[in-house]
Short mmCIF file of C-alpha atoms and ligand atoms in Angstrom, two decimals:
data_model
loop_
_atom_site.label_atom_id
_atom_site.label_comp_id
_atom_site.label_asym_id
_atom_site.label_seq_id
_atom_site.Cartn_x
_atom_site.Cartn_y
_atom_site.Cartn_z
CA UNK A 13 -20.09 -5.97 4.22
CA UNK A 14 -17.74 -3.52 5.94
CA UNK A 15 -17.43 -1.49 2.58
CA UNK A 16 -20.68 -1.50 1.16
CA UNK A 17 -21.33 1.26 -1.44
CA UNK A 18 -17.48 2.53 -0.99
CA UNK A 19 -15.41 3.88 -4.10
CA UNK A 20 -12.17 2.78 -3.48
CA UNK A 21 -8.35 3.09 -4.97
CA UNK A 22 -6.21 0.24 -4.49
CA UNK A 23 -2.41 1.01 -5.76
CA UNK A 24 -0.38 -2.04 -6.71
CA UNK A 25 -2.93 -3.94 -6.99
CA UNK A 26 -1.63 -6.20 -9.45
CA UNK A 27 0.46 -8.02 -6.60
CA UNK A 28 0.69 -8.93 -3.21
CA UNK A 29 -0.78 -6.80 -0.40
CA UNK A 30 -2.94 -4.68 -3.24
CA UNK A 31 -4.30 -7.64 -5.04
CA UNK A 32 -5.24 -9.06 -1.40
CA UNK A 33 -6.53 -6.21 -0.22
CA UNK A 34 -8.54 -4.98 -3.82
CA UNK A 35 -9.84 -8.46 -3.44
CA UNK A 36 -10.97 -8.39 0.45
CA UNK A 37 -12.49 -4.70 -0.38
CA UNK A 38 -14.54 -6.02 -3.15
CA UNK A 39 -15.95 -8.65 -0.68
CA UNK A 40 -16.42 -6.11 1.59
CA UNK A 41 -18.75 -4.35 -0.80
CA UNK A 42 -16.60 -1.80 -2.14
CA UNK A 43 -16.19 -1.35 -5.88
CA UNK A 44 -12.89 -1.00 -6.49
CA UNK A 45 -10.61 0.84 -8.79
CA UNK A 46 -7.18 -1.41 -9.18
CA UNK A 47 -4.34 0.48 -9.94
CA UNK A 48 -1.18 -0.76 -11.35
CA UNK A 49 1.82 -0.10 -13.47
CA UNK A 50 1.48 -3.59 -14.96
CA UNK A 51 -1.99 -3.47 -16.50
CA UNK A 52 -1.64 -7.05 -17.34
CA UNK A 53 -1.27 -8.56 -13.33
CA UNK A 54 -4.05 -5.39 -12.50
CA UNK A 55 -6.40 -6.91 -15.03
CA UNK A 56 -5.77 -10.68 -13.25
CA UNK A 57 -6.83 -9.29 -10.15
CA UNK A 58 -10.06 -7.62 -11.95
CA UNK A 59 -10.86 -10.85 -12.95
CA UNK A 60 -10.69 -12.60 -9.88
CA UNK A 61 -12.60 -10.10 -8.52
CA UNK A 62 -15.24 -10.13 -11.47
CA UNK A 63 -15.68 -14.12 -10.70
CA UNK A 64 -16.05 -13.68 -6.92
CA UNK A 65 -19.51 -11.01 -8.20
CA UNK A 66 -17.67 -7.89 -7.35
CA UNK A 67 -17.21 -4.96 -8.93
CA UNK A 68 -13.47 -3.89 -10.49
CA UNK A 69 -12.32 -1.35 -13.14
CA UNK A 70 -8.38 -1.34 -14.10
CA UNK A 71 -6.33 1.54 -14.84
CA UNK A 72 -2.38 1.95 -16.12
CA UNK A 73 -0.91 4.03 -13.22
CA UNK A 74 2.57 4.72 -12.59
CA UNK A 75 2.31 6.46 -9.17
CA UNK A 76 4.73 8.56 -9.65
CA UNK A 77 3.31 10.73 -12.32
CA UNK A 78 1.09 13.27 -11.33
CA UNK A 79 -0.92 13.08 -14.71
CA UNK A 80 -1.45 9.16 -14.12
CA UNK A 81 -2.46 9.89 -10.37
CA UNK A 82 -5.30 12.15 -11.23
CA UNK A 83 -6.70 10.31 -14.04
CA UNK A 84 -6.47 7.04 -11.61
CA UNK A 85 -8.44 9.14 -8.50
CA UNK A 86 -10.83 10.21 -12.18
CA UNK A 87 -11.90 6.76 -12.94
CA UNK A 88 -12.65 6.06 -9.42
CA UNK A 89 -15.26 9.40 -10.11
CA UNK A 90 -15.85 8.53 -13.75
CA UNK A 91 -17.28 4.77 -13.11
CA UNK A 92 -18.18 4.81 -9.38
CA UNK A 93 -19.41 8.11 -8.81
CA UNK A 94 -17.19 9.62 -6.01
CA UNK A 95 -14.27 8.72 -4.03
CA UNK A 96 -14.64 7.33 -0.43
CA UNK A 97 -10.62 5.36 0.19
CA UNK A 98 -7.66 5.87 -1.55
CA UNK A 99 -4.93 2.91 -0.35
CA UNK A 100 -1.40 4.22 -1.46
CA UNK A 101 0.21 0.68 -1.02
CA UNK A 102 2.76 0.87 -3.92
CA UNK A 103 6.08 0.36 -2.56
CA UNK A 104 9.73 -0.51 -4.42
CA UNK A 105 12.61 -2.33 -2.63
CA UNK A 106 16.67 -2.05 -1.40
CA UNK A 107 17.86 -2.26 -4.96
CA UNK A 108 20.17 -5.07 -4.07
CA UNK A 109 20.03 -7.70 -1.12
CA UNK A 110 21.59 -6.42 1.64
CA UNK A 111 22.99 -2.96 0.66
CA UNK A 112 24.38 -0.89 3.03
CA UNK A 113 23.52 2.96 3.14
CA UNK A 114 27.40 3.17 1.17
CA UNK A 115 26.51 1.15 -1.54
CA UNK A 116 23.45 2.99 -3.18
CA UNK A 117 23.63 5.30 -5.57
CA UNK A 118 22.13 8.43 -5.91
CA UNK A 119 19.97 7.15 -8.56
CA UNK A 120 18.83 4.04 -6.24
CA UNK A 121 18.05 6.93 -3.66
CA UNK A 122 16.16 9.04 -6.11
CA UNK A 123 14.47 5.67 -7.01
CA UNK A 124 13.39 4.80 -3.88
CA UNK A 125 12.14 8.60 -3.13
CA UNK A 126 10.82 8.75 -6.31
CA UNK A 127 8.24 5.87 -5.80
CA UNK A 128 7.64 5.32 -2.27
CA UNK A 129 7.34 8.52 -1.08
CA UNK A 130 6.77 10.74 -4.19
CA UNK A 131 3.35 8.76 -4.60
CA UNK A 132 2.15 8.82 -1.27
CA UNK A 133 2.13 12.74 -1.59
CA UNK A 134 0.70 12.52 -5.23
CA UNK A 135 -1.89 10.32 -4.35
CA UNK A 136 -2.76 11.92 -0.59
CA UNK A 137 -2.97 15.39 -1.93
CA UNK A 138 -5.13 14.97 -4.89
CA UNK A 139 -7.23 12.83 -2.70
CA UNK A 140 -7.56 15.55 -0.36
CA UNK A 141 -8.55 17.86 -2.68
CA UNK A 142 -11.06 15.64 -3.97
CA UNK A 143 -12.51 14.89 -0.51
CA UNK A 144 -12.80 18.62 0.44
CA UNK A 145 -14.68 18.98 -3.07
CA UNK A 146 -17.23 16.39 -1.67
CA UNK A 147 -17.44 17.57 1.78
CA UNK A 148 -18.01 14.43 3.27
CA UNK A 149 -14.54 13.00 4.39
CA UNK A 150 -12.86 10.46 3.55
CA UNK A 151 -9.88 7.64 4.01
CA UNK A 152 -6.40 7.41 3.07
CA UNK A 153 -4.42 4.58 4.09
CA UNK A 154 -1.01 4.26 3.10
CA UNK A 155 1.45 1.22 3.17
CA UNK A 156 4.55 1.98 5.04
CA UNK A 157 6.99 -0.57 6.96
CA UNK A 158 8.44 -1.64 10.18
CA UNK A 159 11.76 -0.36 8.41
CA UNK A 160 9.89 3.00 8.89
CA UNK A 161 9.69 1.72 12.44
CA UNK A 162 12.65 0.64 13.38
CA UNK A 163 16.02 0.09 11.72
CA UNK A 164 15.44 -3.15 10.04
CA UNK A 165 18.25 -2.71 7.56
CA UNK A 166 17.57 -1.50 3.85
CA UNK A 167 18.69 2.13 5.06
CA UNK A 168 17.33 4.47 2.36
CA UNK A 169 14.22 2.16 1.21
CA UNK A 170 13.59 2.33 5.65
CA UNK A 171 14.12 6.05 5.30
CA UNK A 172 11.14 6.44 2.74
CA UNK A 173 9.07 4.57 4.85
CA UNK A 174 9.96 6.89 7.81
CA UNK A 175 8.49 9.38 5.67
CA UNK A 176 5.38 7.85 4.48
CA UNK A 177 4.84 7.24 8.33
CA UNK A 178 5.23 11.05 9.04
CA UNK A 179 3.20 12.24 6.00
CA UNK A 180 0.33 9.43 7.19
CA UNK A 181 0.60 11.53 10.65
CA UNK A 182 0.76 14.87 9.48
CA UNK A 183 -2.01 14.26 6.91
CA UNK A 184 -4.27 12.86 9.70
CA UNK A 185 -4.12 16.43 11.53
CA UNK A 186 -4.75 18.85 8.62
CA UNK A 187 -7.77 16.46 7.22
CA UNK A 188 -9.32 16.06 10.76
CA UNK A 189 -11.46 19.01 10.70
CA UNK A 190 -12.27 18.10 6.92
CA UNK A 191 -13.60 14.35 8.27
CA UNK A 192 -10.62 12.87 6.65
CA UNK A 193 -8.59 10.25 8.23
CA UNK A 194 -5.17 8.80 7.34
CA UNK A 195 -3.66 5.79 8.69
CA UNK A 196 -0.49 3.63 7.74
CA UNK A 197 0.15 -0.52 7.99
CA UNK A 198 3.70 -1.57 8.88
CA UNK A 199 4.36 -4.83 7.39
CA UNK A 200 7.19 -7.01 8.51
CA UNK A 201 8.55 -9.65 6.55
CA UNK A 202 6.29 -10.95 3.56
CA UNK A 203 7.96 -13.43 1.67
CA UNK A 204 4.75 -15.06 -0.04
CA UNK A 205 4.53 -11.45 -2.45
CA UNK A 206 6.75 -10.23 -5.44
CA UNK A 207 8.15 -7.72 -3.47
CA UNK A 208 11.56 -9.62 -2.44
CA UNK A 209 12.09 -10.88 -5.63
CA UNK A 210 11.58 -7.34 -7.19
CA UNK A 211 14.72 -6.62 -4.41
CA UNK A 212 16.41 -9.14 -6.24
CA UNK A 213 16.10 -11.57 -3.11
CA UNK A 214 13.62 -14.40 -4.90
CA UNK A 215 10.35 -14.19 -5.13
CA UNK A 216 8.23 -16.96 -3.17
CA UNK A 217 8.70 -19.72 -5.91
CA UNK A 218 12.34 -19.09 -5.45
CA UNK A 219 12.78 -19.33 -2.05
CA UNK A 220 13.83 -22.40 -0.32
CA UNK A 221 11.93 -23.74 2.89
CA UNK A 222 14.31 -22.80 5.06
CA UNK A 223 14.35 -18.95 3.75
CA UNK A 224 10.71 -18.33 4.54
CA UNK A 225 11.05 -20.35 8.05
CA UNK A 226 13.89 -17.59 8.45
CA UNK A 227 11.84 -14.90 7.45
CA UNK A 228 9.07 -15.98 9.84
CA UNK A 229 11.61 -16.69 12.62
CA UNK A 230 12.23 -13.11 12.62
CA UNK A 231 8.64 -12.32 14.06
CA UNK A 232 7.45 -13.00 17.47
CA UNK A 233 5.01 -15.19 16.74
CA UNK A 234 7.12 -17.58 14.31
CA UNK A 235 5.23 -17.02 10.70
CA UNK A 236 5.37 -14.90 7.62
CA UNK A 237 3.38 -12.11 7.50
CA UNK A 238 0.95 -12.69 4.20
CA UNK A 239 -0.77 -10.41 2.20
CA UNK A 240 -4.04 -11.52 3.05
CA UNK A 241 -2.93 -10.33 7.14
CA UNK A 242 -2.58 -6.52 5.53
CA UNK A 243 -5.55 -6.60 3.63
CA UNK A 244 -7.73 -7.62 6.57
CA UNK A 245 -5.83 -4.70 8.66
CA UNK A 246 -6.72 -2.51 5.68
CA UNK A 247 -10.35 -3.22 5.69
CA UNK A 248 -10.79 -2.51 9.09
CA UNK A 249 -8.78 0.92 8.69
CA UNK A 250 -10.61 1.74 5.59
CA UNK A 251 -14.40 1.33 7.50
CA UNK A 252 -16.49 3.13 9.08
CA UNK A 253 -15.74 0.76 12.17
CA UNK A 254 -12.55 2.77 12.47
CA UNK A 255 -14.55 6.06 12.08
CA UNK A 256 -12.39 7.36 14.92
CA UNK A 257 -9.17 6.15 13.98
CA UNK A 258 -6.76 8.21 12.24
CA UNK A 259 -2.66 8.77 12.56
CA UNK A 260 -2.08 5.52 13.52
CA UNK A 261 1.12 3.30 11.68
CA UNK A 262 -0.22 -0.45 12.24
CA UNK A 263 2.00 -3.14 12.46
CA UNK A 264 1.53 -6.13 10.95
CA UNK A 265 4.37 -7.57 12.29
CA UNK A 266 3.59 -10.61 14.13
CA UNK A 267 5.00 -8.58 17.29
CA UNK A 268 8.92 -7.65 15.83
CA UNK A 269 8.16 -3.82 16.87
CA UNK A 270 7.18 -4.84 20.22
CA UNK A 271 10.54 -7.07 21.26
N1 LIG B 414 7.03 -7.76 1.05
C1 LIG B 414 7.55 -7.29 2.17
O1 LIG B 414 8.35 -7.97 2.85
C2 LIG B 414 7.16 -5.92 2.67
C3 LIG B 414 7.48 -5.60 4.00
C4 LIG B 414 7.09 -4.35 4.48
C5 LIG B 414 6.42 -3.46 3.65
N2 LIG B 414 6.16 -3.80 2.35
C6 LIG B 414 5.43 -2.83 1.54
O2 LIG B 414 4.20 -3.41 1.15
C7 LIG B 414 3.74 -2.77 -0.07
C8 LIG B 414 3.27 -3.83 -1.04
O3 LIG B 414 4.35 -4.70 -1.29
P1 LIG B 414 4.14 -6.17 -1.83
O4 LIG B 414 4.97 -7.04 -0.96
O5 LIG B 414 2.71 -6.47 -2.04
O6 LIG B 414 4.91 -6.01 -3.23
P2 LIG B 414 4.65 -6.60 -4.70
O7 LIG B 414 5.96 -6.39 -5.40
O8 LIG B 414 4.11 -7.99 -4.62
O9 LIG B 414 3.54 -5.64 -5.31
C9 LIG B 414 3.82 -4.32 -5.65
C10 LIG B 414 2.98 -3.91 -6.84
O10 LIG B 414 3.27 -2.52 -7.11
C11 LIG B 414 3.38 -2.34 -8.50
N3 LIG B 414 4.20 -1.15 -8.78
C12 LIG B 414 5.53 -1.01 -8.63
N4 LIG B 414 5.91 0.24 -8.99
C13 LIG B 414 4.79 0.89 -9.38
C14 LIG B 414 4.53 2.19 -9.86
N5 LIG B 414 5.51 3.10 -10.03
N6 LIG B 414 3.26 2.53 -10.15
C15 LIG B 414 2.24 1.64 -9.99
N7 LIG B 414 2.43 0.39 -9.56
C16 LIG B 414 3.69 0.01 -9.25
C17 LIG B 414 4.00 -3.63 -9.00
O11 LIG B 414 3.74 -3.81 -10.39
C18 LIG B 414 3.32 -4.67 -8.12
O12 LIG B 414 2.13 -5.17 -8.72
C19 LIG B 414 4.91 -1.90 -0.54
O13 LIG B 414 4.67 -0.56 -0.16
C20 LIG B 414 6.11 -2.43 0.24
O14 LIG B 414 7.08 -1.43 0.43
C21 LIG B 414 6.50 -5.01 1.85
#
């Protein structure tokens, strides 16, 4: 029980890596506030959770509205007592498969800046605030990307990443002295979530065979990365067992970042 007696924020949890990872927290001990723009997948996960004897509350976020980010970091407060991890996993794709830095539009690239960054700060900086009004520290982990890492194609979406990476970093130095720590997870490829399909490439049900052997081809060590591989990472971030662990971008990668 890694998370026993934690109050944690999961965002996205309706899907992939933040339905994994609500789900392994839960285990863990942690009751868990899941956070989604689609209440109905967020309330699915609730439920799973609910059945496995954890404890789950939902919430309607879109994470990048201020007013939706408080009230979300509020009903981790209102039902649970206090905040102890906030996971900013939320994260929206290259608009179209395989567009090149030319072919997005301003309003793909205030799309992509407007989610995937835009929420990291919301949620990192009300956090903050609500840590330092505790005064007993407290974790943010972020999901960024080895196209934060490297370039891995998927220029402007890689870009936001970059800076969810930095902001992970920079975050980890001013909240040091407060007990705060921030760390990131760098996915690589993770064709088993909605994510691709939401990038227009196919979702998992769509995908042929030969697709996801590509997609795991790409690693090192030959297989997808799965949802279930962040949450575990995220777990381990999110304890105390990584107490003195903070600024660190993780990949999950099955070794790409290391070729
Ligand atoms: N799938 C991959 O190959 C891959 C690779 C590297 C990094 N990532 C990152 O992993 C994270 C999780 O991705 P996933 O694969 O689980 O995706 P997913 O599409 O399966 O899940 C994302 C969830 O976020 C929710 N969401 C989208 N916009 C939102 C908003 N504005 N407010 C609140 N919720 C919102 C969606 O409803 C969905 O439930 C993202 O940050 C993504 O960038 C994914």
């Amino acid at each position: 029980m890694l998370l026993e007696g934690k109050s944690a924020v999961v965002t996205g949890a309706g899907s992939g890596v933040g339905r994994a990872s609500a789900v392994r927290f839960a285990e863990e001990g942690a009751r868990v506030v899941c956070a989604d723009i689609s209440l109905e997948r967020v309330e699915e996960t609730a439920e799973l959770i609910g059945k496995a004897g954890g404890t789950a509350v939902t919430v309607r976020t879109d994470v990048s509205r201020e007013d939706d980010v408080i009230a979300m970091l509020g009903a981790a407060v209102e039902h649970f007592g206090r905040l102890d991890v906030l996971f900013n996993n939320v994260g929206v794709p290259t608009p179209r498969l395989g567009a090149l830095l030319e072919d997005h539009t301003v309003e793909d690239f205030d799309r992509l800046i407007g989610v995937n960054l835009r929420s990291v700060f919301l949620g990192s900086k009300h956090a903050v605030l609500r840590f330092k009004e505790q005064g007993d520290g407290g974790v943010i982990l972020n999901t960024g990307s080895v196209a934060g890492l490297v370039g891995w194609g998927g220029s402007v979406y890689g870009s936001t990443k970059g800076a969810v990476h930095q902001l992970t970093r920079a975050v980890a130095i001013e909240g040091a002295p407060f007990g705060i720590r921030a760390n990131a997870i760098c996915p690589a490829g993770m064709p088993f979530t909605n994510f691709m399909a939401a990038g227009g490439m196919g979702g998992a049900d769509q995908m042929s065979e030969e697709a996801v052997r590509q997609v795991g081809a790409m690693h090192p060590l030959g297989r997808p990365i799965t949802a279930e591989d962040c949450a575990e990472a995220a777990v381990y971030l999110a304890s105390d067992r990584a107490a003195n662990i903070t600024g660190v971008l993780l990949p999950v990668d099955g070794g790409y970042v290391a070729r």
